[in-house]
Amino acid sequence: MDDPDPDHDDPTNRELANPGAISDGQPKHQQSGPAVHLLAGNAIARNRQDAPDHHHHDSHDSFRSGAPRAVTSSNPRKFYTSAQWTADGTSLIASSSYNSISTFVLPSDLLDPSSQPRNLAPQSTVHLPEPTQTILPAPYFSLAEPATQTALVGCRDHPLQLYHLFPHDDAPAVPLASYKLIRHETEEFITPSSMLWESPGTHFLCGSANRLDYFDMSRHGSDGPLLTIPTIPSKRHIAKGSGVGMKGTVSALAASPMDANGGSIIAAGMWTRWVGLYDLHRSEKVVANWTVSNTDDMDGAAEIGGQGIVQVRWSPCGRYLVVNERQSTGLLVYDIRGSGRLLSVLHGRDATTQQKLTCDVFQGNQYGDASFFEVWAGSKDGSVIVWEDVGTSFGVIEPTWTWKAHESPVGSTILHSSGSVAATCSGGWGAPSDGDIDDDFGEAKSLPRSQRVFDESGVKVWSIGS
């Protein structure tokens, strides 16, 4: 990994010609970014001769470069799917395609000078009973308090379950608590597609097909949700195909920062490309909703594509909402508390894949203007793209700087609260290259396209601007 520009200053120290100005969003030449150093990493080994099984295949010295290659196997192969920081910033929680959660506790001397990247080994791994789309570490997680070291998981064909992230003596993980979410007509379990568990952690919210469910953490066992909120008012209307509201699966949830009165707005994104805003402390009804497919009033917005929302993310100030879609080449930024309209399109990020590639936001203005923030996002080709001073420009915005972090799709890009450290995770399914087909199988028709995994999959920790 080459440093983009070792002599460049920290991004928070870059000067703006006019910090209060709103620009027209015209393309600018991409800046050289701050120094980016790989501090530590954990990679899943890729051996084309190995027969895949359920054993652990982590390799702690695999930071290879080169074009991503797809590995073909008759069985699924393991790769990392997402990563999250714990609330206290001491640990990383990484999920994998093998239905597991690994917890990496970062060493306290991580930022000390080192001649080479460190090996990042998981302190624990929890194996889940079924695949899951939703894993949330406790919003009050503290490495000093074992009782707080939990994660909420929504697995297929199971109730929602709370697990301890550090099981005793490598024993099989046993849920600490369960929360029933069922379809009463059939008594089948509902698998959440999104969850939200915010501080202080007394309640959590689940999104699924045409509904939101609000749970009390203290009411586990046989009790269901405290409140169920249909995202579309009437099932009778659904049956007739003329429902009013937002039909579809709630695939993304985010809470805005609390206001002076302790209130917060919930943003819900749908696979059907709708966004709804809810104030659950005041009403069960949607405050506002719109479809992100309607971008006709901004040139260039429709060209980025999009086939369903995978993430919604509030700006640190709570004014703007970033909408992240699959099969797109950009991100949408809406001015929620200002004009209520589409403000800008963050262009130049290849997410033309069905895989969920998430982004993160960070307060990044040296003048203290809360409306200035940064957006960081991973791409299909393994790059991380950064847009600075988002919220100050209208129209289509090009990246400020980028760097090559991986050789496969970057599923998660997450900023530490300090702003000086970032983490990424990579991996995923991919079609084979022509060389793979010719060398290994001869005939393309003999390859089941759903069973090819990129060679590279790993979790990496980076220092930014130092």
XYZ file of C-alpha atoms in Angstrom:
466
model
C 0.000 0.000 0.000
C 1.619 3.248 -1.130
C 0.824 6.445 0.747
C -1.076 8.843 -1.546
C 0.874 11.858 -0.271
C 2.908 11.445 2.927
C 3.520 15.191 3.220
C -0.114 16.266 3.040
C -1.788 17.751 6.115
C -4.683 16.289 8.041
C -7.994 16.949 6.208
C -9.306 18.977 9.134
C -6.452 21.454 8.583
C -7.081 22.091 4.899
C -7.970 25.696 4.119
C -11.131 26.816 2.387
C -11.106 29.910 0.218
C -14.477 30.955 1.631
C -15.754 28.693 4.399
C -19.248 30.112 4.366
C -19.861 29.879 0.640
C -22.143 27.455 -1.148
C -20.552 26.405 -4.421
C -22.283 25.436 -7.641
C -20.980 21.863 -7.542
C -18.970 22.162 -10.740
C -16.300 19.435 -11.056
C -12.933 20.299 -9.536
C -9.592 18.569 -9.892
C -9.269 15.809 -7.314
C -6.920 16.729 -4.481
C -4.127 14.535 -3.230
C -5.346 13.150 0.047
C -3.760 13.050 3.486
C -1.236 10.374 4.386
C -2.900 6.968 4.761
C -0.998 4.192 6.557
C -2.067 0.580 7.022
C -1.810 -0.116 10.763
C -3.178 -3.648 11.081
C -5.193 -6.243 9.235
C -6.747 -9.671 9.201
C -7.266 -11.555 5.938
C -9.161 -14.712 5.082
C -6.788 -17.080 3.308
C -7.492 -18.055 -0.264
C -6.029 -21.386 -1.392
C -7.475 -22.591 -4.661
C -6.568 -26.183 -3.819
C -8.215 -26.222 -0.405
C -11.575 -27.882 0.019
C -13.759 -25.370 1.856
C -15.137 -26.365 5.219
C -16.405 -24.735 8.396
C -12.993 -24.393 10.049
C -11.277 -21.056 10.604
C -9.086 -20.002 7.642
C -7.766 -16.625 8.773
C -4.311 -15.665 7.572
C -2.615 -12.796 9.372
C 0.058 -12.055 6.780
C -2.047 -11.723 3.667
C -1.953 -8.113 2.454
C -1.435 -8.977 -1.197
C -1.934 -6.593 -4.091
C -2.940 -7.247 -7.668
C -6.141 -7.507 -9.647
C -9.031 -9.243 -7.874
C -9.511 -12.820 -8.999
C -12.576 -14.916 -8.404
C -12.160 -18.276 -6.716
C -14.411 -21.055 -7.977
C -15.619 -23.742 -5.609
C -18.431 -26.256 -5.406
C -19.183 -24.980 -1.871
C -19.542 -21.495 -0.371
C -16.354 -19.729 0.708
C -15.932 -17.448 3.666
C -15.549 -13.679 3.317
C -16.155 -10.650 5.513
C -19.443 -8.881 4.851
C -19.443 -5.897 7.236
C -17.586 -4.186 10.076
C -18.658 -1.806 12.849
C -16.948 0.072 15.666
C -18.097 -0.595 19.202
C -19.538 2.369 21.078
C -16.347 2.934 23.087
C -14.139 2.754 19.978
C -11.915 -0.004 21.379
C -13.027 -2.872 19.154
C -14.223 -3.874 15.703
C -17.169 -6.201 15.136
C -16.946 -8.033 11.792
C -19.531 -10.359 10.291
C -18.815 -13.015 7.688
C -20.633 -15.057 5.071
C -20.160 -18.103 7.317
C -22.774 -16.818 9.781
C -20.234 -15.660 12.342
C -19.349 -12.514 14.293
C -15.686 -11.841 15.094
C -14.591 -9.259 17.650
C -11.197 -7.597 17.233
C -9.929 -5.664 20.264
C -7.439 -3.108 18.980
C -4.128 -2.862 20.855
C -3.657 0.276 22.933
C -0.351 1.007 21.169
C -1.836 0.685 17.681
C -0.717 4.182 16.656
C 2.870 3.710 17.821
C 5.433 3.689 14.984
C 5.923 0.273 13.400
C 7.959 -0.944 10.445
C 5.112 -3.067 9.111
C 1.367 -3.591 9.621
C 0.375 -5.611 12.654
C -1.507 -8.879 12.625
C -5.079 -8.344 13.774
C -6.452 -11.495 15.405
C -10.034 -11.871 16.672
C -10.416 -12.216 20.437
C -13.646 -14.156 19.954
C -15.951 -15.557 17.295
C -19.672 -16.190 17.749
C -21.275 -18.672 15.351
C -24.892 -17.923 14.475
C -27.581 -20.536 13.728
C -28.657 -19.019 10.389
C -27.737 -16.195 7.988
C -28.481 -12.647 9.116
C -28.663 -9.216 7.522
C -28.668 -7.374 10.844
C -26.024 -7.310 13.594
C -25.854 -4.418 16.071
C -23.351 -4.130 18.937
C -24.785 -2.589 22.095
C -24.840 1.230 22.001
C -23.395 1.183 25.546
C -20.590 -1.336 24.807
C -17.566 -0.901 27.088
C -14.480 -3.077 27.130
C -14.252 -2.449 30.876
C -17.773 -3.781 31.568
C -18.406 -7.418 30.491
C -22.170 -7.058 30.922
C -22.260 -4.471 28.130
C -20.398 -6.580 25.552
C -23.424 -7.802 23.631
C -24.867 -7.694 20.124
C -28.412 -7.884 18.823
C -28.900 -10.249 15.878
C -31.818 -10.995 13.566
C -31.341 -14.475 12.047
C -33.581 -16.201 9.542
C -36.265 -18.485 11.065
C -35.406 -17.416 14.626
C -36.563 -14.777 17.083
C -34.386 -11.703 17.482
C -31.572 -12.674 19.827
C -29.055 -10.985 22.114
C -25.598 -12.608 22.241
C -22.544 -12.012 24.391
C -19.611 -11.238 22.104
C -17.074 -13.014 24.346
C -18.477 -16.490 25.166
C -16.783 -18.239 28.095
C -14.208 -20.947 27.322
C -15.020 -21.023 23.602
C -18.372 -22.603 24.412
C -21.113 -22.499 21.755
C -22.893 -19.180 21.858
C -26.201 -19.249 23.703
C -28.583 -16.286 23.388
C -28.893 -14.143 26.492
C -32.385 -13.023 25.487
C -34.902 -13.497 22.671
C -37.546 -11.190 21.220
C -40.445 -12.625 19.268
C -41.236 -11.128 15.867
C -43.828 -13.249 14.064
C -46.510 -12.954 11.438
C -49.659 -13.668 13.428
C -51.607 -15.100 10.496
C -49.074 -17.900 9.948
C -46.974 -17.749 13.161
C -43.821 -17.743 11.036
C -40.818 -15.724 12.144
C -40.243 -12.402 10.417
C -36.613 -11.817 9.484
C -35.667 -8.152 9.917
C -33.912 -6.485 6.999
C -32.778 -3.556 9.146
C -32.451 -2.695 12.828
C -31.725 0.397 14.887
C -30.441 0.267 18.478
C -29.498 3.713 19.726
C -28.277 5.072 23.063
C -29.327 4.684 25.854
C -30.181 1.221 24.527
C -33.495 0.647 26.290
C -35.416 0.097 23.032
C -34.728 -0.986 19.466
C -36.484 -0.773 16.118
C -36.782 -3.385 13.349
C -37.678 -2.931 9.702
C -39.205 -5.656 7.524
C -41.795 -5.963 4.758
C -44.319 -3.097 5.047
C -43.738 -2.577 8.778
C -41.639 -1.178 11.597
C -41.582 -2.884 15.012
C -40.556 -1.133 18.223
C -39.238 -3.306 21.094
C -38.502 -2.797 24.783
C -35.173 -4.485 25.644
C -36.463 -5.416 29.116
C -39.459 -7.335 27.713
C -37.804 -10.425 26.282
C -39.196 -13.939 26.174
C -42.751 -14.379 24.953
C -43.565 -10.685 24.532
C -43.608 -9.216 21.059
C -43.041 -5.603 20.028
C -44.456 -2.711 22.019
C -45.620 -1.111 18.806
C -46.037 -2.147 15.174
C -46.153 0.640 12.598
C -47.366 -0.268 9.107
C -45.480 1.673 6.464
C -48.577 1.342 4.303
C -51.920 2.006 6.020
C -54.100 -0.876 4.851
C -53.474 -4.486 3.902
C -56.733 -4.337 1.964
C -55.189 -1.664 -0.234
C -52.070 -3.800 -0.711
C -54.209 -6.677 -1.959
C -55.783 -4.368 -4.504
C -52.425 -2.963 -5.537
C -53.409 0.592 -4.676
C -52.001 1.159 -1.217
C -51.224 4.611 0.074
C -47.775 4.988 1.591
C -44.572 3.047 1.151
C -44.890 -0.552 0.030
C -41.847 -2.760 0.311
C -39.159 -3.964 2.666
C -37.631 -1.486 5.104
C -33.984 -2.146 4.260
C -32.286 0.752 6.101
C -32.841 2.709 9.321
C -31.045 5.691 10.862
C -31.765 8.105 13.714
C -30.848 11.775 13.504
C -28.767 13.313 16.317
C -30.952 14.326 19.252
C -32.196 17.899 19.250
C -32.303 20.241 22.243
C -35.540 18.628 23.427
C -34.196 15.086 23.197
C -36.137 14.324 20.029
C -34.881 12.403 17.024
C -36.183 11.695 13.528
C -36.030 8.135 12.186
C -35.262 7.749 8.483
C -36.433 4.510 6.867
C -35.203 3.457 3.418
C -36.925 0.843 1.260
C -35.889 -1.656 -1.392
C -38.585 0.028 -3.484
C -36.528 3.282 -3.418
C -38.771 5.151 -0.985
C -37.673 7.086 2.095
C -39.931 7.806 5.060
C -39.351 10.021 8.100
C -40.848 9.137 11.506
C -40.978 10.893 14.871
C -41.954 7.955 17.067
C -42.025 10.026 20.261
C -44.903 12.079 18.856
C -46.778 9.961 16.340
C -46.946 6.555 14.692
C -47.649 8.182 11.337
C -45.036 9.042 8.763
C -43.923 12.682 8.895
C -42.837 12.774 5.246
C -42.017 10.336 2.468
C -40.699 10.481 -1.089
C -39.177 8.339 -3.791
C -35.504 8.785 -4.661
C -36.274 7.844 -8.257
C -37.709 11.346 -8.749
C -34.534 13.370 -9.433
C -35.710 15.167 -12.569
C -34.972 18.619 -11.137
C -31.218 17.970 -10.941
C -29.103 17.348 -14.017
C -26.978 14.214 -13.736
C -28.820 12.748 -10.749
C -30.759 10.108 -12.659
C -27.618 8.867 -14.406
C -26.158 7.316 -11.241
C -28.829 4.588 -11.314
C -29.946 2.734 -8.201
C -32.039 -0.370 -7.513
C -32.941 -0.167 -3.842
C -31.740 1.611 -0.717
C -29.154 -0.238 1.371
C -28.337 2.560 3.825
C -29.514 5.945 5.062
C -27.103 8.099 7.070
C -27.714 11.428 8.801
C -25.077 14.142 8.750
C -23.515 14.904 12.161
C -25.563 18.112 12.366
C -28.835 16.303 11.626
C -29.775 18.548 8.702
C -28.792 16.342 5.753
C -29.609 12.742 4.869
C -27.311 10.608 2.703
C -29.058 7.860 0.714
C -26.954 4.903 -0.422
C -28.304 2.496 -3.076
C -27.147 -0.742 -4.651
C -26.419 -0.781 -8.400
C -25.482 2.902 -8.407
C -22.514 5.142 -9.171
C -23.177 7.794 -6.551
C -24.869 8.852 -3.317
C -27.823 11.216 -2.884
C -27.759 14.020 -0.281
C -31.070 15.574 0.834
C -31.447 18.829 2.774
C -34.091 17.599 5.214
C -34.289 20.518 7.652
C -33.649 23.209 5.046
C -35.203 23.096 1.596
C -36.504 19.548 2.008
C -35.153 18.736 -1.451
C -32.267 16.921 -3.118
C -29.155 19.014 -2.474
C -26.381 17.129 -4.252
C -25.220 13.902 -5.840
C -21.873 12.500 -4.701
C -20.562 11.111 -7.961
C -17.641 8.833 -8.785
C -18.221 5.770 -6.616
C -18.816 2.441 -8.375
C -21.391 0.418 -6.431
C -22.857 -1.369 -9.455
C -23.375 -4.576 -7.515
C -26.100 -6.285 -5.504
C -23.692 -6.397 -2.568
C -24.239 -3.952 0.293
C -21.420 -1.376 0.266
C -21.898 1.064 3.142
C -20.627 4.595 3.740
C -19.847 6.721 6.792
C -19.986 10.417 7.674
C -17.672 12.576 9.765
C -17.720 16.172 10.976
C -14.823 17.649 9.035
C -14.726 21.449 8.978
C -11.990 23.385 10.744
C -14.120 26.529 11.083
C -16.695 24.847 13.289
C -19.540 25.104 10.776
C -21.717 22.100 11.621
C -23.168 21.954 8.101
C -19.777 20.923 6.673
C -19.167 17.178 6.792
C -17.312 14.410 4.983
C -18.671 11.241 3.371
C -16.459 8.143 3.058
C -17.557 5.188 0.928
C -16.065 1.958 -0.359
C -16.427 0.903 -3.972
C -16.745 -2.230 -6.054
C -13.087 -2.103 -7.180
C -11.625 -1.889 -3.648
C -11.148 1.886 -3.490
C -12.299 4.244 -0.743
C -13.754 7.528 -1.982
C -13.954 10.695 0.141
C -16.072 13.798 -0.475
C -15.244 16.758 1.768
C -17.369 19.770 2.708
C -20.600 18.012 1.775
C -23.526 20.301 2.524
C -21.867 23.325 0.906
C -22.479 22.514 -2.772
C -25.429 21.995 -5.091
C -25.535 19.580 -7.993
C -23.181 16.776 -8.932
C -20.080 16.646 -6.703
C -16.912 14.807 -7.662
C -14.674 13.038 -5.089
C -12.130 15.097 -3.154
C -9.640 12.226 -2.898
C -9.459 8.438 -3.015
C -7.144 5.602 -2.093
C -6.885 1.921 -2.967
C -7.670 -0.071 0.184
C -8.490 -3.556 -1.139
C -8.626 -5.710 -4.259
C -12.289 -6.670 -3.861
C -15.529 -4.802 -3.027
C -15.337 -2.744 0.172
C -18.396 -3.729 2.196
C -17.760 -1.306 5.069
C -15.857 1.949 5.471
C -16.073 3.270 9.033
C -14.429 6.257 10.725
C -13.304 6.152 14.332
C -14.743 8.957 16.451
C -11.234 10.437 16.737
C -11.132 11.051 12.979
C -7.545 9.812 12.783
C -8.335 6.109 12.258
C -10.546 4.323 9.736
C -11.415 0.668 9.229
C -12.463 -1.168 6.080
C -13.594 -4.677 5.267
C -13.716 -6.361 1.877
C -14.863 -9.489 0.111
C -17.773 -10.811 -1.876
C -19.042 -12.813 -4.797
C -17.702 -12.108 -8.260
C -17.721 -13.442 -11.799
C -14.510 -15.210 -12.886
C -12.020 -13.676 -15.263
C -11.489 -15.185 -18.704
C -8.144 -16.479 -17.465
C -9.784 -18.353 -14.606
C -12.189 -20.022 -16.999
C -9.483 -21.005 -19.493
C -6.924 -22.170 -16.923
C -9.139 -24.080 -14.542
C -12.170 -25.319 -16.385
C -11.893 -24.694 -20.101
C -15.626 -24.186 -20.564
C -17.460 -21.250 -19.069
C -20.728 -23.184 -19.061
C -19.350 -25.553 -16.405
C -19.108 -22.736 -13.836
C -22.069 -21.995 -11.555
C -21.811 -18.193 -11.450
C -23.241 -17.948 -7.918
C -20.280 -19.744 -6.336
C -17.281 -17.569 -7.086
C -15.632 -15.596 -4.317
C -12.926 -12.967 -4.711
C -9.477 -14.064 -3.607
C -9.091 -11.104 -1.261
C -11.205 -10.620 1.853
C -9.989 -8.823 4.934
C -10.437 -6.308 7.715
C -7.928 -3.441 7.759
C -7.276 -0.542 10.115
C -5.730 2.665 8.759
C -4.262 5.860 10.189
C -5.422 9.022 8.432
C -3.356 12.187 8.200
C -0.429 11.114 10.378
